[in-house]
Amino acid sequence: MTDKIKPVPVVIVMGVCGSGKTTCGKELQRLLDCEYIEGDLLHPKANIDKMSAGVPLVDDDRWSWLKTIRDTIIAHVDRLIDHEPHGRALVVTCSSLRKAYRDILQQVPASKATVTFVYLKGSPELLAERMGNRTNHFMSAMMLQSQLNTLEEPDPTTENVIVADIRPEPKQVAANIFSNLSL
Ligand SMILES: Nc1ncnc2c1ncn2[C@@H]1O[C@H](COP(=O)(O)OP(=O)(O)O)[C@@H](O)[C@H]1O
Ligand SMILES: O=C(O)[C@H](O)[C@@H](O)[C@H](O)[C@H](O)COP(=O)(O)O
């Protein structure tokens, strides 16, 4: 007799640039002791070149990137189901600014994965401060306003999302997320 496959918990850490997706996502990965996909590493070169030149992406730059992230999630989940039937999870970082983007990322068979978004929420002032402190990144602090303009904040009453306050230190942000995840 074969055990019923339990869907893999997929946690997508979202928010504008500087909200801490990479920093807190990695802390969460450590807490969950699981795999990790950095969405920024899946951009086509043209997107990185555009953002590095200080030009924000538009929808047409994003669709194929979002589909690549979704397909990468599906490939990871398939591998986890085959090789790690117990205690598996997956943390993904992706800004996921608009509802239409989140809809693409969730196109994962429900029998294989349950997708939860974690929205890293902070004030524009704190985000600007964090962007100002960050060095060696293709996104300059000037891009923050366009990200805030594009952002459609997820609504916990209609979307499967946990809202996380980004003011605590990264380990604490991750611990707060962890305690709100029903895994
Ligand atoms: N909770 C936090 N407290 C203090 N600094 C943080 C926190 N989260 C992130 N940072 C810092 O803010 C900057 C942006 O974080 P990063 O993880 O690169 O954000 P994102 O991936 O969302 O663009 C980095 O310099 C990082 O070290
Ligand atoms: O760390 C950051 O600064 C962000 O994660 C950044 O890299 C960016 O948000 C996206 O990858 C670009 O795509 P969007 O314009 O769709 O956010």
Coordinates of C-alpha atoms and ligand atoms in Angstrom, one line a residue:
M1 CA 0.0 0.0 0.0
T2 CA 1.4 3.5 -0.9
D3 CA 1.0 6.4 1.5
K4 CA -1.0 9.4 0.2
I5 CA 1.4 12.1 -1.0
K6 CA 1.3 15.2 1.3
P7 CA 1.6 18.4 -0.7
V8 CA 4.9 20.3 -0.2
P9 CA 4.5 23.6 1.7
V10 CA 5.8 26.3 -0.6
V11 CA 6.4 29.7 1.1
I12 CA 6.9 32.6 -1.2
V13 CA 8.5 35.6 0.5
M14 CA 7.3 38.8 -1.2
G15 CA 7.5 42.5 -1.0
V16 CA 9.2 45.5 -2.6
C17 CA 12.9 45.9 -3.0
G18 CA 14.7 46.3 0.4
S19 CA 11.9 44.6 2.4
G20 CA 14.2 41.8 3.3
K21 CA 13.1 38.9 1.0
T22 CA 16.6 37.5 0.6
T23 CA 17.8 38.2 4.2
C24 CA 14.7 37.0 6.0
G25 CA 14.0 34.3 3.4
K26 CA 17.4 32.7 4.1
E27 CA 16.7 32.9 7.9
L28 CA 13.4 31.2 7.3
Q29 CA 15.1 28.5 5.1
R30 CA 17.4 27.8 8.1
L31 CA 14.5 27.5 10.5
L32 CA 12.6 25.2 8.2
D33 CA 15.8 23.3 7.2
C34 CA 14.6 23.2 3.6
E35 CA 15.4 24.2 0.0
Y36 CA 15.4 27.7 -1.3
I37 CA 14.9 29.4 -4.7
E38 CA 16.1 33.0 -5.1
G39 CA 13.7 34.6 -7.7
D40 CA 16.2 37.3 -8.7
L41 CA 18.6 34.6 -10.0
L42 CA 16.0 33.5 -12.6
H43 CA 15.7 36.9 -14.3
P44 CA 16.7 36.9 -18.0
K45 CA 19.8 39.0 -18.6
A46 CA 17.7 41.7 -20.3
N47 CA 15.8 42.3 -17.1
I48 CA 18.9 42.6 -15.0
D49 CA 20.4 45.0 -17.6
K50 CA 17.3 47.1 -17.5
M51 CA 17.1 47.3 -13.7
S52 CA 20.8 48.0 -13.5
A53 CA 20.3 51.0 -15.8
G54 CA 17.7 52.3 -13.3
V55 CA 14.7 51.4 -15.5
P56 CA 11.8 49.6 -13.7
L57 CA 10.4 46.5 -15.3
V58 CA 7.0 46.5 -16.8
D59 CA 4.5 43.6 -17.0
D60 CA 5.8 42.4 -20.4
D61 CA 9.3 42.0 -18.8
R62 CA 7.9 40.1 -15.9
W63 CA 5.5 37.4 -17.4
S64 CA 8.2 35.0 -18.6
W65 CA 10.3 35.5 -15.4
L66 CA 7.3 34.7 -13.3
K67 CA 6.5 31.6 -15.3
T68 CA 10.2 30.5 -15.0
I69 CA 9.9 30.8 -11.2
R70 CA 6.6 28.9 -11.2
D71 CA 8.1 26.1 -13.4
T72 CA 11.2 26.0 -11.1
I73 CA 8.9 25.6 -8.1
I74 CA 7.1 22.7 -9.8
A75 CA 10.4 21.0 -10.7
H76 CA 11.7 21.3 -7.1
V77 CA 8.4 20.1 -5.7
D78 CA 8.4 17.0 -8.1
R79 CA 12.0 16.2 -6.9
L80 CA 11.1 16.6 -3.3
I81 CA 8.1 14.4 -3.6
D82 CA 10.3 11.7 -5.2
H83 CA 13.2 11.9 -2.9
E84 CA 12.2 13.5 0.4
P85 CA 8.8 12.3 1.5
H86 CA 9.1 13.7 5.0
G87 CA 9.7 17.1 6.4
R88 CA 10.0 18.8 3.0
A89 CA 9.3 22.4 2.3
L90 CA 10.5 25.1 -0.1
V91 CA 11.2 28.8 0.5
V92 CA 11.0 31.1 -2.6
T93 CA 11.8 34.8 -2.9
C94 CA 10.0 36.9 -5.4
S95 CA 8.7 40.5 -5.1
S96 CA 5.2 39.3 -6.4
L97 CA 4.1 42.9 -6.5
R98 CA 0.7 42.5 -8.3
K99 CA -2.2 40.1 -7.7
A100 CA -1.8 38.9 -11.4
Y101 CA 1.8 37.9 -10.7
R102 CA 0.8 36.0 -7.6
D103 CA -1.8 34.2 -9.6
I104 CA 0.9 32.9 -11.9
L105 CA 3.1 31.8 -9.1
Q106 CA 0.3 29.8 -7.6
Q107 CA -0.3 27.8 -10.7
V108 CA 1.1 24.7 -9.0
P109 CA -1.0 21.5 -8.8
A110 CA -2.8 21.5 -5.4
S111 CA -2.0 17.8 -5.0
K112 CA 1.7 18.6 -5.1
A113 CA 2.1 21.8 -3.2
T114 CA 0.3 24.4 -1.0
V115 CA 1.5 27.9 -1.7
T116 CA 1.5 30.5 1.1
F117 CA 2.7 34.1 0.5
V118 CA 4.6 36.0 3.2
Y119 CA 4.3 39.7 2.7
L120 CA 7.2 41.7 4.2
K121 CA 5.6 44.9 5.1
G122 CA 7.3 48.1 6.2
S123 CA 7.0 51.8 6.0
P124 CA 8.4 53.7 2.9
E125 CA 10.8 55.4 5.3
L126 CA 12.2 52.2 6.7
L127 CA 12.4 50.6 3.2
A128 CA 14.3 53.7 1.9
E129 CA 16.7 53.5 4.8
R130 CA 17.4 49.8 4.1
M131 CA 17.8 50.4 0.4
G132 CA 20.2 53.2 1.2
N133 CA 22.4 50.9 3.3
R134 CA 22.5 48.1 0.8
T135 CA 25.5 48.0 -1.6
N136 CA 26.5 45.9 -4.6
H137 CA 23.0 45.3 -5.9
F138 CA 21.5 45.8 -9.3
M139 CA 18.5 47.7 -7.9
S140 CA 19.3 51.2 -6.9
A141 CA 17.4 53.0 -4.1
M142 CA 15.8 55.1 -6.7
M143 CA 13.7 52.1 -7.8
L144 CA 11.8 51.9 -4.5
Q145 CA 9.1 54.4 -5.5
S146 CA 8.2 52.5 -8.7
Q147 CA 8.0 49.3 -6.7
L148 CA 5.7 50.9 -4.2
N149 CA 3.6 52.3 -7.0
T150 CA 3.3 48.8 -8.6
L151 CA 2.6 47.0 -5.3
E152 CA -0.9 45.6 -4.8
E153 CA -0.8 44.7 -1.2
P154 CA -2.2 41.2 -0.7
D155 CA -5.4 41.0 1.4
P156 CA -5.3 38.2 4.0
T157 CA -9.1 37.9 3.8
T158 CA -8.9 36.9 0.1
E159 CA -5.4 35.6 -0.4
N160 CA -3.4 32.9 1.4
V161 CA -0.9 35.4 2.9
I162 CA 0.9 36.0 6.2
V163 CA 1.8 39.7 6.8
A164 CA 5.1 40.1 8.5
D165 CA 6.4 43.3 10.2
I166 CA 9.9 44.0 9.0
R167 CA 11.0 46.1 11.9
P168 CA 12.5 43.3 14.1
E169 CA 15.9 41.9 13.2
P170 CA 15.9 39.2 10.5
K171 CA 16.0 36.2 12.8
Q172 CA 13.0 37.5 14.7
V173 CA 11.1 38.3 11.4
A174 CA 11.7 34.7 10.4
A175 CA 10.7 33.3 13.8
N176 CA 7.5 35.4 13.6
I177 CA 6.7 34.0 10.1
F178 CA 7.6 30.4 11.3
S179 CA 5.1 30.7 14.2
N180 CA 2.3 31.8 11.8
L181 CA 2.9 29.1 9.3
S182 CA 0.6 26.1 9.7
L183 CA 2.9 23.4 8.5
Ligands
LIG1 N1 14.8 42.8 9.4 C1 15.9 43.5 9.0 N2 16.5 44.3 9.9 C2 17.6 45.1 9.5 N3 18.1 45.1 8.3 C3 17.5 44.3 7.4 C4 16.4 43.5 7.7 N4 16.0 42.8 6.6 C5 16.9 43.2 5.6 N5 17.8 44.0 6.1 C6 18.8 44.7 5.3 O1 18.1 45.5 4.3 C7 18.7 45.4 3.1 C8 17.7 44.9 2.1 O2 17.5 43.5 2.4 P1 17.3 42.4 1.2 O3 17.2 41.1 1.9 O4 18.3 42.6 0.2 O5 15.9 42.8 0.6 P2 15.1 42.4 -0.7 O6 15.7 41.0 -1.1 O7 13.7 42.3 -0.4 O8 15.4 43.4 -1.7 C9 20.0 44.6 3.2 O9 21.1 45.4 3.4 C10 19.7 43.8 4.5 O10 20.9 43.4 5.2
LIG2 O1 16.1 42.7 -4.1 C1 15.5 43.6 -4.7 O2 15.8 44.7 -4.9 C2 14.3 43.1 -5.4 O3 13.9 41.8 -5.2 C3 14.5 43.3 -6.9 O4 15.5 42.5 -7.3 C4 13.2 43.3 -7.7 O5 12.2 43.6 -6.9 C5 12.9 42.2 -8.6 O6 13.5 41.1 -8.8 C6 12.5 42.9 -9.9 O7 11.3 42.5 -10.3 P1 10.0 43.4 -9.9 O8 10.2 44.7 -10.5 O9 8.9 42.6 -10.4 O10 10.0 43.5 -8.4

